[in-house]
Amino acid sequence: MGDVMGDFAPITPTNECEEHVFIAARHMLKALGTSKNVSDDLRRLLADVDTHLSRRTQITANMIDVTREVEEQLKFAQEKIMRWESNTSTIWASGPEKASDYLQAVYDIQRLTASLRSSPSSSSGNQKELLDRAHSVFQMAMERLEAELLHILAQNQQSFEPEYLSFHSCEEDIVSNVSIVSTEDESIGNTSRRDSSGTESEDHIVDLVHPDLISYIKSIANVMFASHYDQEFCHAFTNFWKDALDGYFFALRIDKLSIEGLLKMEWNCLNGKINKWIRAVKYVIRVYLAGEKRLFDQVLGEFGSVYSTCFVEASKGPMLCLLNFGEAVAIGIRRPEKLFKLLHMYEVLADLLQDVDSLFSSEVGSFIRTEFHELVMKLGDTVRATFMDFGHAVALNPSTNPCSKGVIHPLTKYVMNYINTIVVYACTLNLLLDGVQDGAELVPFAQNISLDNFCPLAHHLRSLTSYLEHNLDDKSRLYKDSSLKHIFMMNNIHYMVQKVRDSELVTLFGGEWIREYTAKFQQHATSYERVTWSSALSLLRDDGNTSRKSILKERYRGFNIYLEEVYKIQTGWFIPDTELRKDLRISISQNVIHAYQTFIGKNSSVIGEKHINYTADELENLILDFFEGSPMRLPSTHNK
């Protein structure tokens, strides 16, 4: 009997037709059960079958009721979804209540779909039709939510404050004066120093979309993730912000150029792009990407590693573009004028290391962290190499012609202005130059001053001035006139001392260096006087051989001829520094005029008043014409 009943167990009506069959079967069983010709056993069997069929009929009735209820609910939810298919406005624009109502309809369809799929009769024609309807409506809802997401992001993307995006026109295409050889006295550092005010703080992290929309965007994410449309949401959300960042690159005037293209670029053009890159890299990392990561965390944070994966995907392209630019600058041809921009870039990136480590802390972002750290190291290596190259270039700078009038050589001005600008990067250079040998073998006397108590930068800068002095000494040998050689060396070393003493360099060079180099230019002044005036003064000196009148007159005439020649030549020489020029004139006057007065005082009667060309005052006035840079001749009245 149990086996017989077991055969009936799977019977389940799958549609309305089968339900009628079951009802008819029950009537037949009841008719048979009332027959007097049926045995008791068969009667009991027929009763059991009737009971089974009755229970199945009830189940069928219940399932039909459930299906009808599902169909009604699906129809209700479908109407809510379809109502928006012909509406071009955003659901959110109609108010939070309608937006919530739409999302609830999507949840309802999702629930109804799951219910239909789990039903024992899900393969029946009626329920299959309902499943197809539900899937179709659900697909439309997902497409609508994706479109809604993109529309909301596009319409509500926050615009940034002017200070983030507007740069003064005078700064946009600036080419720093250090890109050419500066031979002027004003410091080239004024236009090359980094703008520390460009560094943004956490207080300036921006909201990429209005904060009021975050909850709605997150609710869209929740629906699509729960509906297994997470990839579609992430793709749309990520690509939108990837394109948005490309747009900000355009606003920041950053060109996406290949490393090869950047390496071929002229320095003046690249220099201007570096200015923009420095501003952009600080803004993008510390302001924009910080805001973007916060948004991704707010929307996708509860889905685990998805948010960091999407953030890295959205930001890696622009980040690698910035890094490629830095890479091109780091591996490009080393030139002295690039050092300041290299230092600025290094300092900016070093300052951003912690920001980058925080932004890309996940494993998926580790390659960006690595690239960033490697670029900082490459820039540091390039700074060191460029700095050392500069020292070698100074030591080996060739010259074929002497500098006119004994003035300050362009190399001296360039080197002193260059190192004066370096001071602003002292902390960074001390870090990068620590333990680096200065190549003192280039200059035998580079270590005359003790450097034990000085920082690495001081050590290298003082070696640089030794290289410069050595090179200037070689250039002075181009002068045929020994007096002019000393004027040249005096002018140049005095300029070096003045540049150190009157700037922040004094803290790096120290008093010992200033005293030594002051003594050096003073020694050249003394040597000039000795070489120039010793022979003239010997003519005025009483050496015991002046008893004869003819000898006295010859000596006086020789002095006048010598004075005329020196006057004609040395009025054309130039001492740029007013005080130095004045001091040398005073020293000359003290020696020459004193000897002249003594000679004339003793021998005027012998020489004769009419043959004395100059009084002591007139001679002093003539000396005041020296070193003005314009050759002069003695007045004809003095050519007696």
XYZ file of C-alpha atoms in Angstrom, residues 375-597:
223
model
C 61.070 58.835 -9.259
C 62.016 60.697 -6.072
C 65.251 58.699 -5.915
C 65.991 59.310 -9.611
C 65.483 63.050 -9.211
C 67.795 63.006 -6.182
C 70.464 61.192 -8.204
C 70.075 63.682 -11.047
C 70.372 66.621 -8.644
C 73.635 65.217 -7.263
C 75.058 64.527 -10.709
C 74.023 67.950 -12.053
C 75.543 69.720 -9.054
C 78.825 67.853 -9.447
C 78.820 68.496 -13.202
C 78.485 72.198 -12.490
C 81.636 72.143 -10.336
C 83.582 70.387 -13.075
C 82.273 72.844 -15.680
C 83.437 75.794 -13.561
C 86.882 74.303 -13.043
C 87.357 73.521 -16.740
C 85.625 76.546 -18.310
C 87.870 77.577 -21.221
C 88.851 81.089 -22.298
C 90.723 82.310 -25.362
C 90.393 86.072 -24.935
C 90.942 88.233 -21.843
C 88.030 90.107 -20.315
C 87.982 93.737 -21.487
C 89.139 96.423 -19.012
C 89.811 93.842 -16.284
C 86.163 93.780 -15.244
C 84.275 90.994 -13.488
C 84.157 87.953 -15.714
C 80.664 86.658 -16.723
C 81.621 83.268 -15.260
C 82.198 84.858 -11.848
C 78.795 86.525 -11.876
C 77.102 83.370 -13.083
C 78.728 81.132 -10.470
C 78.128 83.478 -7.537
C 74.524 84.175 -8.518
C 74.054 80.458 -9.063
C 75.286 79.399 -5.648
C 73.457 82.301 -4.003
C 70.240 80.835 -5.404
C 71.179 77.369 -4.165
C 70.974 78.517 -0.546
C 67.168 78.268 -0.572
C 67.575 74.522 -1.148
C 70.234 74.121 1.546
C 68.382 71.485 3.598
C 67.692 69.331 0.553
C 71.219 69.644 -0.812
C 72.738 68.800 2.559
C 70.710 65.601 2.511
C 71.600 64.716 -1.084
C 75.289 65.676 -0.916
C 76.047 63.953 2.354
C 79.001 61.643 1.787
C 79.552 62.786 -1.825
C 83.162 63.568 -2.701
C 83.683 67.049 -4.136
C 86.344 66.214 -6.720
C 88.928 68.453 -5.065
C 91.640 66.855 -7.200
C 90.596 69.303 -9.929
C 91.955 72.196 -7.893
C 95.144 71.674 -5.869
C 94.365 74.443 -3.366
C 90.674 73.653 -2.881
C 91.228 72.521 0.700
C 93.169 75.465 2.123
C 90.346 76.216 4.556
C 89.268 73.744 7.205
C 85.833 72.291 6.372
C 85.553 69.927 9.321
C 82.839 71.928 11.051
C 80.743 72.660 7.983
C 77.717 70.924 6.457
C 78.005 69.025 3.128
C 76.649 71.957 1.097
C 79.133 74.379 2.662
C 81.937 71.975 1.841
C 80.911 71.760 -1.815
C 80.221 75.488 -2.226
C 83.602 76.420 -0.849
C 85.177 73.937 -3.203
C 83.211 75.586 -6.017
C 84.720 78.978 -5.220
C 88.138 77.361 -5.249
C 87.401 75.971 -8.698
C 86.308 79.441 -9.780
C 89.400 81.123 -8.348
C 91.650 78.594 -10.043
C 89.891 79.179 -13.380
C 90.095 82.959 -12.978
C 93.810 82.668 -12.308
C 94.160 80.823 -15.628
C 92.117 83.514 -17.385
C 94.281 86.277 -15.883
C 97.306 84.811 -17.671
C 95.722 85.904 -20.946
C 96.558 89.530 -20.083
C 99.874 90.799 -21.436
C 99.873 93.641 -18.894
C 100.701 92.302 -15.425
C 99.022 95.297 -13.781
C 95.745 94.548 -15.529
C 96.041 90.900 -14.483
C 95.979 91.995 -10.837
C 93.102 94.430 -11.437
C 91.129 91.566 -12.998
C 91.808 89.210 -10.085
C 91.094 91.940 -7.531
C 87.745 92.790 -9.174
C 86.627 89.186 -9.385
C 87.656 88.017 -5.927
C 86.193 91.163 -4.373
C 82.920 90.385 -6.167
C 82.991 86.853 -4.749
C 83.534 88.160 -1.204
C 80.832 90.777 -1.615
C 78.296 88.191 -2.821
C 79.027 85.939 0.131
C 79.130 88.653 2.768
C 75.898 90.342 1.640
C 73.744 87.205 1.379
C 72.721 84.049 3.204
C 75.899 82.464 1.844
C 77.760 83.986 4.767
C 76.333 81.289 7.067
C 77.729 78.575 4.794
C 81.127 80.099 4.041
C 81.843 81.582 7.462
C 84.118 84.340 8.647
C 87.317 82.424 7.980
C 86.615 82.196 4.264
C 85.663 85.880 4.067
C 88.873 86.912 5.825
C 91.046 84.735 3.593
C 89.467 85.905 0.345
C 89.447 89.517 1.476
C 93.175 89.176 2.032
C 93.491 87.714 -1.463
C 91.886 90.621 -3.310
C 93.784 93.080 -1.107
C 96.988 91.270 -2.032
C 96.152 91.679 -5.713
C 95.578 95.404 -5.109
C 98.999 95.628 -3.438
C 100.588 93.669 -6.276
C 98.982 96.000 -8.799
C 100.507 99.038 -7.059
C 103.896 97.412 -6.883
C 103.940 96.354 -10.538
C 102.468 99.632 -11.806
C 104.114 102.287 -9.682
C 107.389 100.870 -8.365
C 109.356 101.957 -11.436
C 107.718 105.407 -11.408
C 108.404 105.864 -7.713
C 112.023 104.812 -8.218
C 112.429 107.867 -10.456
C 111.316 110.111 -7.580
C 113.386 108.361 -4.930
C 116.578 109.973 -3.540
C 119.128 107.236 -3.994
C 122.194 109.472 -3.583
C 122.718 109.763 -7.318
C 120.760 112.987 -7.894
C 123.518 115.580 -7.450
C 123.655 116.435 -11.097
C 120.870 118.663 -12.470
C 120.649 116.762 -15.724
C 119.887 113.536 -13.887
C 117.137 115.195 -11.834
C 115.534 116.715 -14.886
C 115.766 113.405 -16.766
C 114.144 111.565 -13.903
C 111.330 114.088 -13.649
C 110.790 113.990 -17.400
C 110.747 110.163 -17.248
C 108.132 110.270 -14.463
C 105.910 112.549 -16.526
C 106.185 110.330 -19.589
C 105.370 107.270 -17.487
C 102.420 109.048 -15.846
C 101.080 110.086 -19.232
C 101.246 106.503 -20.504
C 99.669 105.003 -17.361
C 96.980 107.662 -17.358
C 96.054 106.969 -20.976
C 95.832 103.200 -20.357
C 94.467 102.855 -16.860
C 91.703 105.444 -17.124
C 90.252 102.889 -19.572
C 90.384 100.086 -17.011
C 87.342 99.631 -14.839
C 86.706 98.834 -11.196
C 82.914 98.439 -10.914
C 82.689 98.677 -7.134
C 82.732 102.321 -6.058
C 84.303 101.707 -2.672
C 86.991 99.421 -4.037
C 87.816 101.959 -6.740
C 87.985 104.732 -4.174
C 90.189 102.739 -1.808
C 92.684 101.871 -4.533
C 92.872 105.484 -5.690
C 93.517 106.625 -2.122
C 96.269 104.051 -1.722
C 97.869 105.127 -5.001
C 97.627 108.791 -4.004
C 99.175 108.185 -0.610
C 102.227 106.554 -2.133
C 102.657 108.501 -5.359
C 101.731 111.996 -4.178
C 103.851 111.728 -1.059
C 106.881 110.732 -3.176
C 106.051 113.416 -5.745
C 105.730 116.169 -3.138
